[in-house]
């Protein structure tokens, strides 16, 4: 069964029926899901499901749900967190109305992978059975044949049968090669893991090399990160320490995609010969892996990741870090399907921590500890934390020690622990400014709205200004622009000259497009004498958006700008810029002539069948979106990019259409473009000089040309189509404009035939 043929046919049928949005979603959701953009796929899912149900297409519901479940369980390694959704999909896909859907078989992979995350070894036999049952009812013509075969390999590895997994791979390979299905990351990645489990480290590394050489999965950053961690571990095991350290995946990528067990295990190997590198930053990364699996309900993986974390923590004497993760992992023991030695391994780790020597005596009296630590150089957060916890125990009401302990915990990755520690302090003591400030920072980092509300409640009576600021800052942090003003307004009633409140509110109002409010707030700050700078620039943006050109001139003059004499709109020559804007969720860039401090008129045509922007007058934010290149030659050619905040004037032109085909000759093309210009149309040639078009009927290659054309906005697509047919009627070879033909209701099949003939 060719799944993608079914997808293509369904897409075509929906377009023919006029259900264009549902047809778009058929491509959009799997594209985003397979390229690591799961949040975008999930955001579109409710719309897709509603449309599929309205069209009474349950097979499409299976399809859409699979494409949002699969990355969660196969890439993000979610276990119990995804189990309910995965089981629900599996059951839905096996109902009478969906069982024959080509994608229903893929839900077997989803559920097998999810149970592998929950407890890979514990559910290994069940996974093997379900894979065998599924493979027995499909053949290699099914796209999911490879995926189920890969899951079978994974299950055999988790069953501690890696050699059997490799034998199974050898058995399946000829079947996969019949359709070329073996040439995929979805085959080679589990193969590399089986080779690794069998102790064939060199072979496993070679397989990873092959994946990269072939460019498999190059557009899926989360999967690429996981393979990088596996490579790191393999290099460590092969004794290639320098290579491993040099390619160790950076921590910021781990924060973005989730730290991996492979990275922790690789670090444990490398640090045996480099104990001096075993510090709190290592502990932060290994703890992050434990937290990741714990949050996902991946019970076995949580306990597996705990092992290198605790061993490394014990090796560097980091009792607190070890205990934190032991307590986090403990509940997962009871959730394993089968113990398989996990309780004994856990007990061994506990014994290792218990055997650590007691905390050493404080080097100075507890009252001097804060100064001692702050004056130290090259401090280790874990070692400092052990001292600080002892100091806090001696002086539980010392706000300085409480804050330093929180910062040390956060440096070790313990945001939750820092939050609990600070709340404990506040419950027992009068709220100290430093503790409130630190807790607000921790709660903001954790995006803990309930915590922020609780903190504001604690300090509202004693310090209402700080309480309102706390709420306003959190609203800004979470991009709830309207709420910022709701908190800033009563604050300003209490303290009218509060600069931070005005700044926060004006920033949020700008993001909401409330330019009147922005200008009101900033004009008050400017009147109070703030130095010319960012406030003036923000006010210029607001004044430009409102068309207050006299105000723009006055604000610009305060910044040292000079303008041509006159009043009204500013339409001067300030050079060329690039402007960035969003259109139907897609980010686009256009070249524009800068007409004033923050205004520009777009001079480039939009892409084919895109909403037209040429001639638009836009307001942009003056903060550049890119840095000027360091290279002097590149910098001289660099055109700065800015973000559009408002369109002041719409384009006078309609949709752009692509015209493609054999070049008619410079003279003929000039005549054509002259006729277009006489009609007031816009065009731009996009093809390079070496662009070639091959005529499959004569088997002759010709110089080619393709260009965009746009007519005034009130020109119907049918009129554009008719005009182009008239103007190109005498060409030696016909030109092709399929998109225009579709919009004009013209002869689409004629243009599709041209595309096929000339391989356009």
XYZ file of C-alpha atoms in Angstrom:
760
model
C 0.000 0.000 0.000
C 1.505 3.337 -1.117
C 0.561 5.701 1.688
C 1.809 8.744 -0.172
C -0.265 7.918 -3.252
C -3.328 7.959 -1.007
C -2.188 11.277 0.448
C -1.626 12.745 -3.031
C -4.984 11.510 -4.304
C -6.789 12.880 -1.245
C -5.033 16.227 -1.634
C -6.058 16.404 -5.298
C -9.672 15.436 -4.558
C -9.952 18.104 -1.869
C -8.603 20.809 -4.167
C -10.983 19.774 -6.930
C -13.823 20.004 -4.415
C -12.696 23.503 -3.419
C -11.596 22.465 0.079
C -8.260 24.232 -0.281
C -7.451 24.785 3.391
C -7.858 21.122 4.307
C -5.681 20.255 1.308
C -3.019 22.675 2.582
C -3.081 21.102 6.032
C -2.366 17.673 4.519
C 1.065 19.030 3.563
C 1.559 21.596 6.310
C 1.159 19.395 9.396
C 3.541 16.538 8.438
C 6.091 19.017 7.070
C 6.247 20.918 10.349
C 6.162 17.722 12.418
C 8.974 16.037 10.487
C 11.197 19.122 10.583
C 11.156 19.542 14.340
C 8.454 22.214 14.393
C 5.998 20.203 16.470
C 4.419 23.250 18.131
C 3.312 24.559 14.726
C 1.867 21.170 13.798
C 0.019 20.956 17.111
C -1.329 24.494 16.720
C -2.902 23.533 13.382
C -4.315 20.216 14.651
C -7.679 21.468 16.032
C -8.440 23.187 12.723
C -7.400 20.090 10.769
C -9.509 17.722 12.878
C -12.550 19.982 12.656
C -12.195 20.199 8.880
C -11.673 16.438 8.502
C -14.748 15.702 10.613
C -16.831 18.259 8.736
C -15.794 16.598 5.479
C -16.578 13.179 7.012
C -13.075 11.897 6.303
C -12.078 9.791 9.364
C -8.979 8.527 7.552
C -7.644 12.073 7.568
C -8.223 12.283 11.310
C -5.962 9.247 11.740
C -3.408 10.912 9.470
C -3.351 14.251 11.300
C -3.300 12.741 14.784
C -0.479 10.353 13.840
C 1.689 13.184 12.568
C 1.395 15.076 15.858
C 1.811 11.999 18.086
C 4.780 10.447 16.280
C 7.331 13.236 16.974
C 6.313 13.266 20.634
C 7.051 9.586 21.167
C 9.751 8.902 18.567
C 11.754 12.133 18.763
C 10.947 13.746 22.111
C 10.821 10.383 23.872
C 7.581 11.113 25.744
C 6.295 8.180 27.767
C 3.334 8.346 30.109
C 2.838 12.014 29.188
C 1.823 10.900 25.686
C 0.320 7.503 26.541
C -3.323 8.585 26.780
C -3.223 10.340 23.402
C -1.313 7.469 21.796
C -3.683 4.766 23.039
C -6.685 6.869 22.020
C -5.310 7.210 18.495
C -4.473 3.505 18.266
C -8.030 2.596 19.263
C -9.549 5.138 16.857
C -7.357 3.876 14.002
C -8.661 0.326 14.478
C -12.362 1.084 14.266
C -14.334 -0.325 11.302
C -14.411 3.063 9.557
C -10.632 3.604 9.909
C -8.971 0.166 9.985
C -8.349 0.231 6.222
C -6.739 3.674 6.328
C -3.142 3.313 5.059
C -1.940 5.389 8.026
C -3.661 3.182 10.630
C -0.739 0.759 10.616
C 1.579 3.621 11.575
C -0.211 3.940 14.891
C 1.370 0.601 15.797
C 4.744 2.302 15.643
C 3.412 5.158 17.766
C 2.155 2.911 20.549
C 5.221 0.647 20.454
C 7.504 3.668 20.703
C 5.450 5.211 23.519
C 5.617 2.019 25.596
C 9.347 1.860 24.841
C 9.672 5.254 26.508
C 7.497 4.288 29.474
C 9.566 1.159 30.152
C 11.507 -0.111 27.163
C 12.824 -3.275 28.765
C 9.645 -3.958 30.724
C 7.426 -3.860 27.638
C 9.949 -5.394 25.219
C 8.121 -8.699 24.728
C 4.763 -6.994 24.128
C 6.374 -4.667 21.588
C 7.981 -7.594 19.792
C 4.618 -9.347 19.589
C 2.727 -6.354 18.208
C 5.457 -5.695 15.619
C 5.398 -9.340 14.488
C 1.604 -9.262 14.199
C 1.700 -6.053 12.155
C 4.508 -7.191 9.846
C 2.551 -10.381 9.146
C -0.293 -8.406 7.532
C 1.694 -5.942 5.420
C 4.520 -6.209 2.905
C 7.417 -4.029 1.793
C 5.190 -1.971 -0.511
C 3.743 -0.284 2.570
C 5.591 2.848 3.661
C 5.214 1.784 7.288
C 6.963 -1.552 6.656
C 10.286 0.155 7.384
C 8.977 1.916 10.503
C 7.552 -1.257 12.036
C 10.761 -3.127 11.176
C 12.725 -0.400 12.947
C 10.515 -0.690 16.026
C 11.086 -4.448 15.998
C 14.833 -3.802 16.091
C 14.411 -1.364 18.981
C 12.298 -3.851 20.931
C 14.851 -6.632 20.478
C 17.592 -4.303 21.718
C 15.528 -3.433 24.808
C 14.980 -7.170 25.353
C 18.792 -7.479 25.600
C 18.938 -9.288 22.237
C 21.063 -6.953 20.102
C 22.539 -9.744 17.960
C 19.028 -10.964 17.215
C 18.115 -7.381 16.288
C 20.992 -7.231 13.807
C 20.039 -10.607 12.348
C 16.496 -9.314 11.907
C 17.901 -6.210 10.164
C 19.809 -8.443 7.738
C 16.588 -10.354 7.071
C 14.551 -7.204 6.348
C 17.173 -5.333 4.339
C 16.581 -7.046 0.939
C 12.852 -6.369 1.263
C 13.467 -2.706 2.030
C 15.945 -2.376 -0.826
C 13.262 -3.446 -3.296
C 11.573 -0.078 -2.792
C 14.567 1.980 -1.649
C 12.999 2.271 1.795
C 16.310 1.411 3.451
C 17.759 4.791 2.446
C 16.304 6.666 5.373
C 17.295 7.870 8.815
C 14.321 5.872 10.113
C 16.206 2.695 9.168
C 19.823 3.594 9.810
C 19.290 5.252 13.199
C 17.825 2.140 14.912
C 20.429 0.078 13.066
C 23.184 2.213 14.635
C 21.576 1.760 18.044
C 21.463 -2.023 17.601
C 25.112 -2.047 16.538
C 25.954 0.035 19.605
C 24.053 -2.330 21.915
C 25.947 -5.257 20.391
C 29.253 -3.567 21.239
C 30.100 -2.822 17.610
C 31.067 0.759 18.298
C 33.107 1.397 15.143
C 30.324 0.028 12.953
C 27.728 2.095 14.783
C 29.806 5.240 14.310
C 30.202 4.452 10.607
C 26.424 4.161 10.315
C 25.990 7.584 11.915
C 28.586 8.935 9.472
C 26.570 7.511 6.583
C 23.408 9.250 7.829
C 25.221 12.595 7.803
C 26.947 11.978 4.463
C 23.630 11.228 2.788
C 21.933 14.231 4.377
C 19.184 12.101 5.875
C 16.988 14.061 8.246
C 19.166 17.156 7.893
C 16.160 19.419 8.446
C 15.109 17.906 11.792
C 17.224 19.628 14.495
C 15.923 17.599 17.497
C 16.840 14.283 15.871
C 20.176 15.664 14.742
C 20.936 16.706 18.319
C 20.112 13.225 19.642
C 22.443 11.643 17.068
C 25.183 14.107 18.024
C 24.881 12.923 21.623
C 25.122 9.312 20.479
C 28.217 10.141 18.418
C 29.728 11.851 21.473
C 29.172 8.709 23.547
C 30.627 6.437 20.859
C 33.762 8.551 20.509
C 34.205 8.430 24.286
C 33.866 4.645 24.347
C 36.329 4.315 21.472
C 38.927 6.298 23.426
C 38.840 9.225 20.989
C 38.594 11.712 23.826
C 39.864 14.829 22.063
C 37.381 14.350 19.233
C 34.577 13.778 21.707
C 35.323 16.917 23.720
C 35.674 18.952 20.531
C 32.266 17.919 19.190
C 30.334 17.768 22.463
C 26.875 19.187 21.696
C 26.475 22.625 23.329
C 24.297 23.047 26.393
C 22.003 25.581 24.728
C 21.003 22.896 22.217
C 20.310 20.539 25.094
C 18.016 23.123 26.645
C 16.237 23.532 23.324
C 15.798 19.875 22.378
C 16.162 18.028 25.693
C 19.324 16.538 27.185
C 20.015 12.881 26.368
C 21.092 9.801 28.275
C 23.812 9.317 25.655
C 25.416 12.636 26.586
C 25.406 11.794 30.314
C 26.847 8.330 29.694
C 29.504 9.750 27.383
C 30.505 12.313 29.992
C 30.888 9.591 32.607
C 33.322 7.740 30.339
C 35.375 10.824 29.459
C 35.589 12.178 33.000
C 37.237 9.032 34.285
C 40.426 10.279 32.641
C 39.690 13.987 33.141
C 38.287 14.332 36.684
C 39.198 18.015 36.795
C 36.472 18.730 34.247
C 33.792 17.150 36.420
C 32.124 20.292 37.797
C 28.708 21.729 38.543
C 28.124 22.474 34.847
C 28.436 18.762 34.095
C 25.972 18.127 36.903
C 23.563 20.659 35.460
C 23.484 18.814 32.137
C 23.195 15.303 33.567
C 20.433 16.488 35.924
C 18.602 18.039 32.967
C 18.447 14.615 31.303
C 16.890 13.083 34.426
C 14.344 15.907 34.622
C 13.484 15.642 30.947
C 12.641 11.946 31.142
C 10.859 12.393 34.460
C 8.655 15.176 33.088
C 7.781 12.975 30.085
C 6.815 9.996 32.217
C 9.624 7.936 30.694
C 10.226 5.851 33.796
C 13.038 3.507 32.734
C 14.900 6.299 30.971
C 14.645 8.455 34.109
C 16.291 5.739 36.172
C 18.886 5.014 33.483
C 19.842 8.703 33.290
C 20.036 8.838 37.088
C 22.981 6.422 37.147
C 25.669 8.582 35.474
C 24.328 11.693 37.185
C 24.706 10.282 40.705
C 28.033 8.587 40.018
C 29.522 11.809 38.669
C 28.021 13.846 41.520
C 29.523 11.487 44.092
C 32.892 11.664 42.336
C 32.968 15.442 42.815
C 31.394 15.387 46.281
C 28.130 17.036 45.194
C 25.765 15.588 47.772
C 22.931 18.066 47.125
C 22.854 17.456 43.356
C 22.841 13.694 43.856
C 20.058 13.754 46.456
C 17.875 16.078 44.372
C 17.780 13.672 41.445
C 17.454 10.583 43.648
C 14.290 12.042 45.137
C 12.982 13.050 41.727
C 13.582 9.574 40.306
C 12.349 7.558 43.284
C 8.608 7.549 42.322
C 9.470 6.119 38.906
C 10.548 2.812 40.458
C 6.948 1.936 41.293
C 5.798 2.773 37.761
C 8.012 0.266 35.941
C 6.208 -2.672 34.365
C 9.018 -4.970 35.480
C 11.758 -4.103 38.014
C 14.582 -5.859 36.100
C 17.186 -4.864 38.688
C 16.202 -1.191 38.921
C 15.476 -1.199 42.701
C 18.862 -2.770 43.428
C 20.651 -0.253 41.201
C 18.810 2.585 42.931
C 19.809 1.278 46.354
C 23.457 1.168 45.262
C 23.287 4.814 44.224
C 21.742 5.763 47.563
C 24.513 3.920 49.376
C 27.146 5.804 47.384
C 25.622 9.137 48.413
C 25.256 8.055 52.041
C 28.962 7.196 52.102
C 29.980 10.745 51.198
C 31.813 12.530 54.027
C 29.762 15.032 56.037
C 29.716 18.672 55.008
C 32.989 20.283 55.986
C 33.041 23.024 58.576
C 32.334 26.550 57.415
C 35.563 28.407 56.543
C 34.201 31.558 58.247
C 31.356 32.278 60.682
C 27.918 31.978 59.070
C 27.411 35.737 59.278
C 30.487 36.295 57.090
C 29.781 33.496 54.629
C 27.980 35.628 52.023
C 30.925 38.022 51.742
C 33.384 35.106 51.671
C 31.619 33.453 48.733
C 31.031 36.667 46.793
C 34.705 37.595 47.019
C 35.917 34.212 45.825
C 37.162 33.582 42.293
C 36.388 30.597 40.037
C 33.688 29.440 42.394
C 31.958 26.083 41.956
C 28.202 26.465 42.479
C 27.762 22.975 43.948
C 30.555 23.365 46.467
C 29.317 26.835 47.403
C 25.813 25.464 47.820
C 26.939 22.889 50.365
C 28.415 25.738 52.435
C 25.421 28.009 51.920
C 22.947 25.371 53.036
C 24.957 24.960 56.222
C 24.978 28.744 56.642
C 21.217 28.973 56.085
C 20.696 26.274 58.704
C 22.647 28.429 61.186
C 21.028 31.733 60.186
C 17.578 30.895 58.758
C 16.464 34.539 58.672
C 19.495 35.849 56.760
C 18.088 37.127 53.444
C 21.524 37.430 51.829
C 22.356 33.776 52.444
C 18.899 32.729 51.252
C 19.371 34.583 47.965
C 22.888 33.227 47.394
C 21.668 29.694 48.056
C 18.898 30.194 45.495
C 21.368 31.463 42.894
C 23.656 28.501 43.495
C 20.721 26.111 43.082
C 19.754 27.797 39.813
C 23.334 27.608 38.577
C 23.095 23.854 39.152
C 19.836 23.691 37.187
C 17.673 23.456 40.301
C 15.034 26.084 39.546
C 12.301 24.106 41.318
C 14.486 23.658 44.387
C 15.310 27.377 44.441
C 11.621 28.224 44.253
C 10.762 25.916 47.179
C 13.696 27.278 49.191
C 12.635 30.912 48.725
C 8.991 30.240 49.529
C 10.130 28.513 52.707
C 12.082 31.639 53.655
C 9.125 33.946 52.961
C 6.760 31.826 55.014
C 9.077 32.089 58.016
C 10.324 35.674 57.685
C 9.311 39.225 56.840
C 9.559 39.654 53.032
C 12.987 41.086 52.304
C 13.442 43.042 49.060
C 16.326 40.864 47.889
C 14.372 37.642 48.466
C 11.263 39.004 46.731
C 13.361 40.098 43.756
C 15.073 36.712 43.544
C 11.802 34.803 43.839
C 10.210 36.937 41.134
C 13.134 36.065 38.869
C 12.792 32.345 39.639
C 9.031 32.386 39.056
C 9.503 34.245 35.795
C 12.081 31.735 34.606
C 9.647 28.922 35.411
C 6.695 30.836 33.863
C 4.869 30.136 37.137
C 1.766 32.341 36.939
C 0.193 30.976 40.113
C 3.450 31.655 41.944
C 3.620 35.244 40.679
C 0.035 35.876 41.785
C 0.844 34.413 45.205
C 3.987 36.539 45.540
C 2.072 39.700 44.626
C -0.502 38.760 47.248
C 2.179 38.392 49.918
C 3.631 41.870 49.318
C 0.519 43.777 48.168
C -0.173 45.389 51.546
C 3.413 46.160 52.533
C 4.643 47.185 49.061
C 1.834 47.677 46.506
C 4.171 49.322 43.973
C 6.402 46.247 43.859
C 3.342 43.976 43.706
C 1.976 45.744 40.623
C 5.419 45.820 39.003
C 5.814 42.117 39.672
C 2.532 41.372 37.867
C 3.259 43.790 35.008
C 6.726 42.361 34.398
C 5.357 38.816 34.330
C 2.617 39.823 31.887
C 5.286 41.358 29.656
C 7.463 38.257 29.956
C 4.565 36.029 28.881
C 3.542 38.451 26.096
C 0.099 39.199 27.482
C 0.271 42.793 26.410
C -3.172 43.923 27.570
C -2.483 42.733 31.118
C 0.635 44.891 31.360
C -1.452 48.040 31.177
C -4.009 46.597 33.572
C -1.304 46.366 36.242
C 0.649 49.493 35.273
C -2.366 51.816 35.384
C -3.169 51.453 39.127
C 0.552 51.615 39.870
C 0.811 54.988 38.116
C -2.189 56.218 40.071
C -0.167 55.510 43.219
C 3.145 56.765 41.835
C 2.678 58.896 38.678
C 6.397 59.376 38.011
C 7.295 55.660 38.001
C 9.478 55.361 34.894
C 9.536 51.567 34.790
C 5.741 51.317 34.791
C 5.481 53.760 31.872
C 8.210 51.929 29.965
C 6.605 48.526 30.482
C 3.173 49.796 29.479
C 4.443 51.634 26.393
C 6.371 48.550 25.247
C 3.255 46.382 25.616
C 1.002 48.958 23.966
C 3.379 49.065 21.003
C 3.090 45.295 20.610
C -0.706 45.634 20.716
C -0.690 48.401 18.121
C -2.147 50.936 20.565
C -0.010 53.786 19.268
C -2.084 56.509 20.934
C -1.331 54.974 24.323
C 2.349 54.572 23.436
C 2.666 58.207 22.446
C 0.787 59.432 25.519
C 3.041 57.463 27.876
C 6.288 58.365 26.132
C 5.421 62.031 25.677
C 5.012 62.239 29.449
C 8.448 60.681 29.969
C 10.012 62.986 27.384
C 8.348 66.016 28.966
C 9.856 64.999 32.294
C 13.291 65.293 30.718
C 14.538 61.812 29.862
C 17.671 61.954 27.738
C 17.207 61.548 23.963
C 17.442 57.847 23.168
C 15.277 54.749 22.955
C 12.219 56.517 24.357
C 12.356 59.067 21.544
C 12.764 56.337 18.923
C 9.765 54.427 20.279
C 7.737 57.638 20.229
C 8.778 58.217 16.601
C 7.430 54.766 15.709
C 4.104 55.525 17.401
C 3.845 59.008 15.869
C 4.647 57.624 12.398
C 2.002 54.920 12.790
C -0.510 57.651 13.694
C 0.586 59.983 10.893
C 1.653 62.712 13.355
C 4.410 63.974 11.089
C 4.965 67.203 13.011
C 5.636 65.101 16.118
C 8.001 62.847 14.140
C 9.981 65.902 13.024
C 10.199 67.280 16.571
C 11.277 63.958 18.052
C 13.770 63.405 15.242
C 15.261 66.856 15.775
C 15.831 65.993 19.428
C 17.902 63.043 18.190
C 19.887 65.252 15.798
C 18.016 64.388 12.595
C 17.553 66.913 9.803
C 14.486 66.976 7.548
C 13.600 68.727 4.324
C 11.475 71.812 4.781
C 7.728 71.234 4.723
C 4.835 69.693 6.546
C 2.777 66.545 6.253
C 4.048 63.053 5.373
C 7.810 62.571 5.263
C 8.799 61.167 1.855
C 12.572 61.608 1.629
C 15.474 59.529 0.301
C 17.131 57.834 3.273
C 18.660 54.886 1.435
C 17.651 51.246 1.000
C 16.553 48.824 3.721
C 15.058 45.365 3.938
C 11.779 44.971 5.785
C 10.380 41.802 7.336
C 6.688 41.085 7.752
C 4.332 38.159 8.261
C 1.775 37.047 5.687
C -0.551 34.170 6.597
C 1.927 32.952 9.198
C 4.889 33.038 6.805
C 7.805 35.431 7.327
C 8.796 37.397 4.215
C 11.398 40.017 3.377
C 11.289 42.812 0.801
C 13.603 45.591 -0.312
C 12.326 49.090 0.350
C 13.335 52.740 -0.014
C 13.608 54.333 3.407
C 11.507 57.496 3.362
C 12.045 58.721 6.923
C 13.260 57.689 10.377
C 11.044 54.582 10.543
C 9.105 54.555 7.268
C 9.870 52.816 3.988
C 8.183 52.106 0.659
C 8.517 48.546 -0.659
C 10.029 48.344 -4.157
C 10.107 44.582 -4.855
C 7.255 42.430 -6.147
C 5.787 39.722 -3.946
C 6.294 36.083 -4.883
C 3.986 34.215 -7.222
C 0.345 34.212 -6.060
C 1.275 36.103 -2.909
C -0.503 39.112 -1.447
C 1.040 42.124 -3.157
C 3.302 44.507 -1.241
C 5.072 46.576 -3.910
C 4.479 50.258 -3.252
C 3.314 49.694 0.315
C 4.333 52.410 2.756
C 5.235 50.743 6.039
C 6.342 51.732 9.518
C 9.181 49.599 10.874
C 10.802 49.265 14.276
C 14.305 50.802 14.286
C 15.922 47.909 16.184
C 17.918 45.992 13.511
C 17.097 42.298 13.213
C 20.605 41.339 12.081
C 24.145 42.303 13.002
C 26.390 43.947 10.449
C 28.875 41.302 9.164
C 32.357 41.498 10.611
C 33.954 41.100 7.183
C 34.588 44.531 5.662
C 33.661 43.473 2.119
C 30.426 41.861 3.278
C 29.607 44.838 5.471
C 29.925 47.212 2.511
C 27.201 45.269 0.656
C 24.999 44.676 3.684
C 21.455 46.068 3.733
C 19.921 46.254 7.209
C 16.741 44.341 8.043
C 13.882 45.769 10.149
C 10.523 44.451 11.319
C 7.336 46.025 9.950
C 4.915 47.176 12.663
C 2.216 48.810 10.525
C 1.193 49.326 6.897
C 0.289 52.970 6.218
C -0.545 52.607 2.518
C -1.531 49.416 0.724
C -0.109 48.400 -2.641
C -1.923 49.622 -5.747
C -1.173 46.286 -7.405
C -2.761 42.880 -7.216
C -1.370 39.359 -6.971
C 1.945 38.541 -8.673
C 1.951 35.734 -11.234
C 4.874 33.721 -12.574
C 5.418 33.500 -16.338
C 7.938 30.865 -17.466
C 9.229 29.420 -20.725
C 11.715 29.690 -23.582
C 13.305 33.133 -23.922
C 11.668 34.889 -26.921
C 14.738 37.045 -27.536
C 15.728 40.371 -26.031
C 13.878 42.466 -28.602
C 10.640 40.538 -28.238
C 10.899 40.527 -24.446
C 11.525 44.286 -24.417
C 8.431 44.803 -26.561
C 6.413 42.683 -24.126
C 7.625 44.565 -21.055
C 7.038 47.864 -22.855
C 3.420 46.864 -23.385
C 3.141 45.910 -19.719
C 4.577 49.280 -18.692
C 2.156 51.105 -20.968
C -0.689 49.444 -19.099
C 0.786 50.505 -15.757
C 1.739 46.950 -14.813
C 4.810 45.880 -12.839
C 7.196 43.076 -13.706
C 10.580 41.731 -12.665
C 12.751 39.060 -14.295
C 14.015 36.518 -11.751
C 15.804 33.994 -13.976
C 19.589 33.946 -14.219
C 21.341 34.432 -17.561
C 22.270 30.748 -17.703
C 18.676 29.547 -17.157
C 17.883 26.811 -19.712
C 14.617 25.178 -20.812
C 14.538 21.725 -22.437
C 11.916 20.935 -25.084
C 11.157 17.225 -24.642
C 9.409 17.048 -28.032
C 12.366 18.293 -30.088
C 14.988 17.349 -27.472
C 16.561 20.793 -27.908
C 17.698 22.983 -25.033
C 16.923 26.710 -25.236
C 17.736 29.791 -23.180
C 14.878 30.357 -20.767
C 13.304 33.187 -18.852
C 10.864 33.511 -16.011
C 9.422 36.671 -14.542
C 6.744 37.950 -12.206
C 3.997 40.245 -13.420
C 1.417 42.206 -11.423
C -1.455 44.359 -12.669
C -3.308 47.132 -10.806
C -5.350 45.807 -7.921
C -8.728 46.077 -9.658
C -7.606 43.989 -12.664
C -9.285 40.580 -12.768
C -7.133 37.477 -13.171
C -9.071 36.640 -16.349
C -8.096 40.022 -17.837
C -4.414 39.431 -17.016
C -4.632 35.974 -18.594
C -6.237 37.360 -21.759
C -3.689 40.176 -22.038
C -0.732 37.802 -21.734
C -2.242 35.493 -24.340
C -2.574 38.428 -26.738
C 0.922 39.784 -26.077
C 2.639 36.380 -26.435
C 0.556 35.062 -29.325
C 3.360 35.669 -31.837
C 6.108 33.995 -29.780
C 7.921 31.069 -31.390
C 7.316 29.063 -28.229
C 4.348 29.429 -25.853
C 4.842 30.782 -22.349
C 3.423 29.093 -19.246
C 1.454 30.666 -16.357
C -0.311 27.826 -14.556
C -1.069 29.720 -11.336
C -2.681 32.593 -13.222
C -4.683 30.149 -15.339
C -6.052 28.537 -12.183
C -7.105 31.883 -10.698
C -8.564 33.024 -14.029
C -10.548 29.840 -14.586
C -8.684 29.469 -17.871
C -7.280 26.387 -19.606
C -5.162 24.966 -16.772
C -4.519 21.648 -18.535
C -2.895 23.558 -21.431
C -0.380 25.154 -19.089
C 0.200 21.907 -17.199
C 1.025 20.277 -20.537
C 3.548 23.068 -21.202
C 5.121 22.457 -17.801
C 5.533 18.795 -18.662
C 6.790 19.413 -22.199
C 9.388 22.001 -21.167
C 10.113 20.504 -17.719
C 9.339 23.851 -16.095
